[in-house]
């Protein structure tokens, strides 16, 4: 990352570039500083009768509710920039009008007034730095001071000193960690780049510490409750630690664009030993499986405590943990899910699927895949670095990709730019545009290796983008933020615009095809039989005999085949102007042994008549059993409560090496339990006691995970009163 | 960098992402491939009487002159994309009209027709891939074929196969490294993104394998001859190796923007174990000093052969090696030098210099520095990713910086965007804009730590940008490509535009100052006395007594102080409306012991009258002695010639551990010699024999380097005939 302050760079910088917020080896200003140009007194130290500071109180209880930071489980003051906070200074005597003092806020290893990391605040006529100070109240020897950090101040943990001007110098308070102050982004402040005007939105996107992440496919959406836990003990420190681990210069940490871009790089472990190790396989034996997490807190605390990347994650884990990082620092953010997401197609707008001459999928020669879904984050901010009109929601993505920029990070990319196809601005707008807008090009590969496109599907990718609704548990469709309706004049204008910025599309002349095929299946419980309807419609004259090839596979959510279980050929006669449907029954035992830990089945059907080829694809997400969650006890702050999770194995096979976990932000910290085996039809029940810390509507979640059954969850909601 | 194809990603990609051009473990198409849908013959292999390939000749001698690649010292064919090349295929008999064959070009570990890494070229009615093929000549069993790669094809080393269609399949030639083909960018091709219309420019910026890099300061420019050597043995392979080492996906390697951005990251070793290790110090004991290199070839070959980053570099070494990489691949490029370059001032337009109340420099509190000069590269290409009007020269910089994007790379940034202040497009335009446009803000720091700006210099940074002139040895001023004249209406519009994109400037109200100061000194030989003229002008009424503080230091070229040798105070009386000049003589022996290996002296003078403070800064580059270089022998290709380098130590001290090196691209490969000591007034002379490989005007350079004397060079020019 950043240059380490080695001898090698001694001729490079006047001082090493400061990039650590948490470093105990800081050398702050001296406790007594003699004025250089002054008459030098014989002894050091203040003269008799100088004002002396007895006590500094950061007034957490008064400040934090009005800064919307009261939920933090933390010992120090946490406030938001661009908004006044109070502090109380008690001197040895009542300050006289002739007494002069100032308050100094320092951050990082090399505080500097010209770099915004050393802020001098004055309270009288004398000029200070850019943070405003005023005396709010005088009570004898005690003053209540108001300090207003600028709305673009550096975000992080500041050290606080009170400095009194004495006859020949300055006398400072000693370093006292109790007066440390965390400064955060401020969505409540109009001058802040993250200002968000709507109170309900601020409560959801900054203050809500639990949420819903949507998975599965558009016609069978699966809700995963995710505990963000941004206010839990140690989480804010862990988020600042991430920036320290990235060696991000302190002086950049007031810029939301820079912070989120760095965050998107650091949440994944590639390049930079970041937070989470990606793993797209069925083997998680070297860590915890991506499906086993209940939320972000365990991951962030483990990373901060060990300094080692945490195993393992897939997209929703990256997005969930990134969301905690963002909300902890005060950046409005949400997790969204794009159904049918195009990936890794560096800069062009084509997802190429290749088929053999007989119509069957040519897996050997197909490189692209369509993810059933992909989760990323949106943040809300202005874009001062861009022309007007590109502020608002921005896409950021921490899942490691093959980005065009060659590093594992993505965004912020303006949603308005994506919607209009204006892809000429930073960062990675073209990549996100392709994820929601790619065309799927079906190629036939001839025996000589030459590809000929025979079908282009423009509406298959980016079927819909979902996010959690305000306050509720249900998804809302935010696709309109990403694109105009398919086929509308605005949509065409957008695609044309995108092509002008180099997004290559396929413009092959595809002949009209009178033969079409579609697939339909109801969702079933994992293990049950699947009933697949294959329908051919032939709109031409006469009738056509169609040779049909049906392939069934278990797939990863990335669309990649895990195991093929069906390869079936049959013939259908399609009469002109009619639809003919074949129903194919796939017994549970046919796919079940192939599942591993996956829950998605993919069917590809190809039909070939004398003169036409057609193809359809259908992904089915199998339903998994649920955990039963029950709460008891008085729903009051600091009163004892109990949570009981129970489960009965509905299958005729044993579940082995079963992990169960539960947590609820503001209620109960992460807890885990292990069961070596759960027999067929066997039941387990687990009860934990806890005392709620925070009031209001709260969520607790439980997850069960084992090698042959994943995605088993349960949730409880409760309202806690004072 | 890129995901390694581990088990962890098996559910992520259909195939591992191909990112290696040089990998011997490739599995190309089978030598005999049966048509899958065909009747399967009992035995394998072609039927009797099928056409058989006897010989494939890539016709290097005919192709390379018309592709401007004849200078490459390489065994294989090197051609440029978007332009036809010929190849000759000899069969066992004259091909009949019914015979069918194709030529296949494969690149990388996982060639794929849909990704542009497997190109099928056909020569008849049958449809092939996007590269055009035609039969140019039929001579019995021998055909001369013309192949035209598309103008956006992947750049790198392709494997060539001829495939004959036999009754039940395809019969291919065996892998033969002699038929490998290197495909490069093509500045001669109108459809190529790197098209450059002017022939003289193409010869300079693509074909010239030596050049000049300017150092020093604007009033004492130092020329360093740099041997790019892009056509020397092994250099092209080393450049492709760099992309392999970066794990850049093969499929991205046809995009000039992606290639140069990756290159700018890989030329420095940070993040990615790239080519060169930066070292800004006086201690190079763990490697070769940045001043000791004669050119790029030794560095690139050492990196490719060892896989280990090469020690050490400063900006001109990064720029010189990057230029070789770019020209080798066919991207028009040049090295430029920005005099008074602002650095590391993340995203704002202020270089803050801080002074004490008495007017002396406050080094402890100053974080920014002004580099005497900084070298980077410009490349020429279209910008399809941006709106119209931003093509042409683009800045790329391989010197590791604290970029806003947090990684050690910079650009491509459009010069037109920089000139107009349109900083909203990728990549890093704001950073480059600040390097040439920053204001220097002089702050006075009061005794309480508060800063007050007292002077803003808008014309000190980016004094001029120089590059080597076409064909000649002299610098040309290309500042007009970067900015409008200081103070012009267009300049003001540009600065305003830049501020709209978030580039913060200082708008403090600075009172008019009737007192001014300037510094002047003639350039002198290292060790000679310096005569410094300090002139005060007071335009107000009456006269002013000025307390003057003069500080003299040895500085790195980065402006950072290496050692202070003078701290002098005196008083001057400035009468109203007049200029008063003091001449201060600094004897050689006063600064000499402080020099180390530096050659720049920096003087800062501050004057303080009752009511005004003024400051001036002057950097002097000391002249170093030259090497004498003489050539003898017949100046003809492949005839023996001799180069003699001689040097006499002009100093009254010994030079110890002296390294001498010489090279001349197309003439003599890199040679080095070591002298343990050169006594005062002692002489050395070294002669090497060589045989010129290439015709035309050629350059040879020699460099001498030791701990207490650097920057000693000599050069010879010669015209070689056939």
PDB file of N, CA, C and O in Angstrom, chain B residues 527-571:
ATOM      1  N   UNK B 527      31.826  22.401  -6.633  1.00  0.00           N
ATOM      2  CA  UNK B 527      33.030  22.700  -5.883  1.00  0.00           C
ATOM      3  C   UNK B 527      33.443  24.161  -5.964  1.00  0.00           C
ATOM      4  O   UNK B 527      34.162  24.651  -5.099  1.00  0.00           O
ATOM      5  N   UNK B 528      32.972  24.876  -6.996  1.00  0.00           N
ATOM      6  CA  UNK B 528      33.332  26.291  -7.131  1.00  0.00           C
ATOM      7  C   UNK B 528      32.475  27.166  -6.210  1.00  0.00           C
ATOM      8  O   UNK B 528      31.446  26.741  -5.703  1.00  0.00           O
ATOM      9  N   UNK B 529      32.933  28.404  -6.013  1.00  0.00           N
ATOM     10  CA  UNK B 529      32.202  29.339  -5.158  1.00  0.00           C
ATOM     11  C   UNK B 529      30.903  29.790  -5.824  1.00  0.00           C
ATOM     12  O   UNK B 529      30.842  29.961  -7.041  1.00  0.00           O
ATOM     13  N   UNK B 530      29.876  29.992  -5.001  1.00  0.00           N
ATOM     14  CA  UNK B 530      28.587  30.473  -5.507  1.00  0.00           C
ATOM     15  C   UNK B 530      28.429  31.928  -5.110  1.00  0.00           C
ATOM     16  O   UNK B 530      28.742  32.316  -3.991  1.00  0.00           O
ATOM     17  N   UNK B 531      27.965  32.725  -6.060  1.00  0.00           N
ATOM     18  CA  UNK B 531      27.743  34.141  -5.808  1.00  0.00           C
ATOM     19  C   UNK B 531      26.240  34.397  -5.858  1.00  0.00           C
ATOM     20  O   UNK B 531      25.630  34.305  -6.922  1.00  0.00           O
ATOM     21  N   UNK B 532      25.652  34.713  -4.697  1.00  0.00           N
ATOM     22  CA  UNK B 532      24.201  34.842  -4.606  1.00  0.00           C
ATOM     23  C   UNK B 532      23.810  36.305  -4.463  1.00  0.00           C
ATOM     24  O   UNK B 532      24.263  36.982  -3.552  1.00  0.00           O
ATOM     25  N   UNK B 533      22.983  36.780  -5.409  1.00  0.00           N
ATOM     26  CA  UNK B 533      22.516  38.164  -5.333  1.00  0.00           C
ATOM     27  C   UNK B 533      21.120  38.209  -4.719  1.00  0.00           C
ATOM     28  O   UNK B 533      20.193  37.594  -5.222  1.00  0.00           O
ATOM     29  N   UNK B 534      21.015  38.983  -3.618  1.00  0.00           N
ATOM     30  CA  UNK B 534      19.715  39.148  -2.943  1.00  0.00           C
ATOM     31  C   UNK B 534      19.264  40.582  -3.165  1.00  0.00           C
ATOM     32  O   UNK B 534      19.957  41.514  -2.766  1.00  0.00           O
ATOM     33  N   UNK B 535      18.138  40.768  -3.854  1.00  0.00           N
ATOM     34  CA  UNK B 535      17.691  42.125  -4.189  1.00  0.00           C
ATOM     35  C   UNK B 535      16.347  42.429  -3.539  1.00  0.00           C
ATOM     36  O   UNK B 535      15.380  41.680  -3.718  1.00  0.00           O
ATOM     37  N   UNK B 536      16.295  43.523  -2.795  1.00  0.00           N
ATOM     38  CA  UNK B 536      15.034  43.999  -2.211  1.00  0.00           C
ATOM     39  C   UNK B 536      14.558  45.238  -2.937  1.00  0.00           C
ATOM     40  O   UNK B 536      15.351  46.139  -3.232  1.00  0.00           O
ATOM     41  N   UNK B 537      13.262  45.257  -3.231  1.00  0.00           N
ATOM     42  CA  UNK B 537      12.669  46.457  -3.825  1.00  0.00           C
ATOM     43  C   UNK B 537      11.536  46.911  -2.922  1.00  0.00           C
ATOM     44  O   UNK B 537      10.685  46.104  -2.540  1.00  0.00           O
ATOM     45  N   UNK B 538      11.561  48.188  -2.577  1.00  0.00           N
ATOM     46  CA  UNK B 538      10.502  48.736  -1.733  1.00  0.00           C
ATOM     47  C   UNK B 538       9.827  49.858  -2.493  1.00  0.00           C
ATOM     48  O   UNK B 538      10.455  50.860  -2.856  1.00  0.00           O
ATOM     49  N   UNK B 539       8.529  49.681  -2.771  1.00  0.00           N
ATOM     50  CA  UNK B 539       7.840  50.667  -3.620  1.00  0.00           C
ATOM     51  C   UNK B 539       7.047  51.675  -2.804  1.00  0.00           C
ATOM     52  O   UNK B 539       6.410  52.551  -3.356  1.00  0.00           O
ATOM     53  N   UNK B 540       7.086  51.516  -1.464  1.00  0.00           N
ATOM     54  CA  UNK B 540       6.293  52.416  -0.630  1.00  0.00           C
ATOM     55  C   UNK B 540       6.992  53.736  -0.358  1.00  0.00           C
ATOM     56  O   UNK B 540       8.061  54.020  -0.919  1.00  0.00           O
ATOM     57  N   UNK B 541       6.377  54.562   0.506  1.00  0.00           N
ATOM     58  CA  UNK B 541       6.999  55.841   0.872  1.00  0.00           C
ATOM     59  C   UNK B 541       8.077  55.626   1.948  1.00  0.00           C
ATOM     60  O   UNK B 541       8.080  54.610   2.625  1.00  0.00           O
ATOM     61  N   UNK B 542       8.967  56.551   2.070  1.00  0.00           N
ATOM     62  CA  UNK B 542      10.024  56.472   3.094  1.00  0.00           C
ATOM     63  C   UNK B 542      10.977  55.333   2.790  1.00  0.00           C
ATOM     64  O   UNK B 542      11.139  54.922   1.644  1.00  0.00           O
ATOM     65  N   UNK B 543      11.611  54.807   3.798  1.00  0.00           N
ATOM     66  CA  UNK B 543      12.481  53.646   3.607  1.00  0.00           C
ATOM     67  C   UNK B 543      12.162  52.609   4.677  1.00  0.00           C
ATOM     68  O   UNK B 543      11.491  52.895   5.663  1.00  0.00           O
ATOM     69  N   UNK B 544      12.610  51.389   4.432  1.00  0.00           N
ATOM     70  CA  UNK B 544      12.333  50.324   5.388  1.00  0.00           C
ATOM     71  C   UNK B 544      13.627  49.610   5.742  1.00  0.00           C
ATOM     72  O   UNK B 544      14.436  49.282   4.879  1.00  0.00           O
ATOM     73  N   UNK B 545      13.771  49.353   7.012  1.00  0.00           N
ATOM     74  CA  UNK B 545      14.866  48.494   7.439  1.00  0.00           C
ATOM     75  C   UNK B 545      14.342  47.052   7.399  1.00  0.00           C
ATOM     76  O   UNK B 545      13.293  46.739   7.956  1.00  0.00           O
ATOM     77  N   UNK B 546      15.089  46.192   6.685  1.00  0.00           N
ATOM     78  CA  UNK B 546      14.636  44.813   6.505  1.00  0.00           C
ATOM     79  C   UNK B 546      15.599  43.876   7.223  1.00  0.00           C
ATOM     80  O   UNK B 546      16.805  43.881   6.966  1.00  0.00           O
ATOM     81  N   UNK B 547      15.027  43.082   8.156  1.00  0.00           N
ATOM     82  CA  UNK B 547      15.808  42.028   8.802  1.00  0.00           C
ATOM     83  C   UNK B 547      15.786  40.830   7.862  1.00  0.00           C
ATOM     84  O   UNK B 547      14.717  40.299   7.542  1.00  0.00           O
ATOM     85  N   UNK B 548      16.975  40.391   7.428  1.00  0.00           N
ATOM     86  CA  UNK B 548      17.033  39.341   6.417  1.00  0.00           C
ATOM     87  C   UNK B 548      17.534  38.047   7.036  1.00  0.00           C
ATOM     88  O   UNK B 548      18.486  38.045   7.823  1.00  0.00           O
ATOM     89  N   UNK B 549      16.839  36.946   6.668  1.00  0.00           N
ATOM     90  CA  UNK B 549      17.253  35.629   7.118  1.00  0.00           C
ATOM     91  C   UNK B 549      17.555  34.807   5.869  1.00  0.00           C
ATOM     92  O   UNK B 549      16.683  34.626   5.017  1.00  0.00           O
ATOM     93  N   UNK B 550      18.791  34.315   5.750  1.00  0.00           N
ATOM     94  CA  UNK B 550      19.165  33.515   4.581  1.00  0.00           C
ATOM     95  C   UNK B 550      19.532  32.116   5.033  1.00  0.00           C
ATOM     96  O   UNK B 550      20.338  31.936   5.943  1.00  0.00           O
ATOM     97  N   UNK B 551      18.905  31.124   4.368  1.00  0.00           N
ATOM     98  CA  UNK B 551      19.196  29.747   4.709  1.00  0.00           C
ATOM     99  C   UNK B 551      19.666  29.033   3.458  1.00  0.00           C
ATOM    100  O   UNK B 551      19.060  29.153   2.394  1.00  0.00           O
ATOM    101  N   UNK B 552      20.785  28.288   3.552  1.00  0.00           N
ATOM    102  CA  UNK B 552      21.284  27.517   2.411  1.00  0.00           C
ATOM    103  C   UNK B 552      21.329  26.046   2.754  1.00  0.00           C
ATOM    104  O   UNK B 552      21.801  25.674   3.819  1.00  0.00           O
ATOM    105  N   UNK B 553      20.786  25.192   1.865  1.00  0.00           N
ATOM    106  CA  UNK B 553      20.781  23.751   2.129  1.00  0.00           C
ATOM    107  C   UNK B 553      21.140  22.995   0.856  1.00  0.00           C
ATOM    108  O   UNK B 553      20.957  23.493  -0.253  1.00  0.00           O
ATOM    109  N   UNK B 554      21.639  21.792   1.065  1.00  0.00           N
ATOM    110  CA  UNK B 554      21.704  20.836  -0.019  1.00  0.00           C
ATOM    111  C   UNK B 554      20.359  20.133  -0.049  1.00  0.00           C
ATOM    112  O   UNK B 554      19.855  19.723   1.004  1.00  0.00           O
ATOM    113  N   UNK B 555      19.734  20.036  -1.242  1.00  0.00           N
ATOM    114  CA  UNK B 555      18.421  19.386  -1.315  1.00  0.00           C
ATOM    115  C   UNK B 555      18.449  18.223  -2.299  1.00  0.00           C
ATOM    116  O   UNK B 555      19.231  18.208  -3.248  1.00  0.00           O
ATOM    117  N   UNK B 556      17.582  17.267  -2.039  1.00  0.00           N
ATOM    118  CA  UNK B 556      17.273  16.246  -3.026  1.00  0.00           C
ATOM    119  C   UNK B 556      16.516  16.921  -4.171  1.00  0.00           C
ATOM    120  O   UNK B 556      15.995  18.026  -3.999  1.00  0.00           O
ATOM    121  N   UNK B 557      16.412  16.238  -5.308  1.00  0.00           N
ATOM    122  CA  UNK B 557      15.662  16.872  -6.399  1.00  0.00           C
ATOM    123  C   UNK B 557      14.179  16.954  -6.073  1.00  0.00           C
ATOM    124  O   UNK B 557      13.419  17.628  -6.752  1.00  0.00           O
ATOM    125  N   UNK B 558      13.772  16.272  -5.005  1.00  0.00           N
ATOM    126  CA  UNK B 558      12.393  16.340  -4.529  1.00  0.00           C
ATOM    127  C   UNK B 558      12.134  17.575  -3.679  1.00  0.00           C
ATOM    128  O   UNK B 558      11.036  17.733  -3.151  1.00  0.00           O
ATOM    129  N   UNK B 559      13.142  18.412  -3.513  1.00  0.00           N
ATOM    130  CA  UNK B 559      12.972  19.617  -2.711  1.00  0.00           C
ATOM    131  C   UNK B 559      13.172  19.373  -1.229  1.00  0.00           C
ATOM    132  O   UNK B 559      13.163  20.316  -0.436  1.00  0.00           O
ATOM    133  N   UNK B 560      13.334  18.119  -0.845  1.00  0.00           N
ATOM    134  CA  UNK B 560      13.520  17.798   0.568  1.00  0.00           C
ATOM    135  C   UNK B 560      14.960  18.118   0.964  1.00  0.00           C
ATOM    136  O   UNK B 560      15.901  17.848   0.212  1.00  0.00           O
ATOM    137  N   UNK B 561      15.113  18.701   2.142  1.00  0.00           N
ATOM    138  CA  UNK B 561      16.420  19.101   2.617  1.00  0.00           C
ATOM    139  C   UNK B 561      17.276  17.881   2.982  1.00  0.00           C
ATOM    140  O   UNK B 561      16.832  17.018   3.736  1.00  0.00           O
ATOM    141  N   UNK B 562      18.484  17.817   2.424  1.00  0.00           N
ATOM    142  CA  UNK B 562      19.419  16.754   2.799  1.00  0.00           C
ATOM    143  C   UNK B 562      20.300  17.225   3.945  1.00  0.00           C
ATOM    144  O   UNK B 562      20.549  16.499   4.903  1.00  0.00           O
ATOM    145  N   UNK B 563      20.770  18.483   3.868  1.00  0.00           N
ATOM    146  CA  UNK B 563      21.686  18.984   4.876  1.00  0.00           C
ATOM    147  C   UNK B 563      21.708  20.514   4.795  1.00  0.00           C
ATOM    148  O   UNK B 563      21.782  21.090   3.717  1.00  0.00           O
ATOM    149  N   UNK B 564      21.640  21.189   5.947  1.00  0.00           N
ATOM    150  CA  UNK B 564      21.687  22.650   5.953  1.00  0.00           C
ATOM    151  C   UNK B 564      23.124  23.106   6.191  1.00  0.00           C
ATOM    152  O   UNK B 564      23.792  22.573   7.073  1.00  0.00           O
ATOM    153  N   UNK B 565      23.612  24.046   5.383  1.00  0.00           N
ATOM    154  CA  UNK B 565      24.996  24.467   5.582  1.00  0.00           C
ATOM    155  C   UNK B 565      25.120  25.967   5.870  1.00  0.00           C
ATOM    156  O   UNK B 565      26.194  26.447   6.200  1.00  0.00           O
ATOM    157  N   UNK B 566      24.050  26.709   5.766  1.00  0.00           N
ATOM    158  CA  UNK B 566      24.166  28.153   5.999  1.00  0.00           C
ATOM    159  C   UNK B 566      22.926  28.673   6.708  1.00  0.00           C
ATOM    160  O   UNK B 566      21.799  28.330   6.356  1.00  0.00           O
ATOM    161  N   UNK B 567      23.135  29.511   7.709  1.00  0.00           N
ATOM    162  CA  UNK B 567      22.042  30.123   8.435  1.00  0.00           C
ATOM    163  C   UNK B 567      22.541  31.508   8.824  1.00  0.00           C
ATOM    164  O   UNK B 567      23.266  31.676   9.785  1.00  0.00           O
ATOM    165  N   UNK B 568      22.165  32.512   8.039  1.00  0.00           N
ATOM    166  CA  UNK B 568      22.837  33.797   8.063  1.00  0.00           C
ATOM    167  C   UNK B 568      21.783  34.883   8.239  1.00  0.00           C
ATOM    168  O   UNK B 568      20.746  34.868   7.599  1.00  0.00           O
ATOM    169  N   UNK B 569      22.082  35.845   9.144  1.00  0.00           N
ATOM    170  CA  UNK B 569      21.148  36.947   9.326  1.00  0.00           C
ATOM    171  C   UNK B 569      21.858  38.268   9.126  1.00  0.00           C
ATOM    172  O   UNK B 569      23.020  38.424   9.536  1.00  0.00           O
ATOM    173  N   UNK B 570      21.188  39.190   8.481  1.00  0.00           N
ATOM    174  CA  UNK B 570      21.769  40.524   8.313  1.00  0.00           C
ATOM    175  C   UNK B 570      20.638  41.520   8.092  1.00  0.00           C
ATOM    176  O   UNK B 570      19.465  41.136   7.979  1.00  0.00           O
ATOM    177  N   UNK B 571      21.002  42.767   8.029  1.00  0.00           N
ATOM    178  CA  UNK B 571      19.991  43.817   7.889  1.00  0.00           C
ATOM    179  C   UNK B 571      20.289  44.660   6.654  1.00  0.00           C
ATOM    180  O   UNK B 571      21.450  44.914   6.328  1.00  0.00           O
TER     181      UNK B 571
END
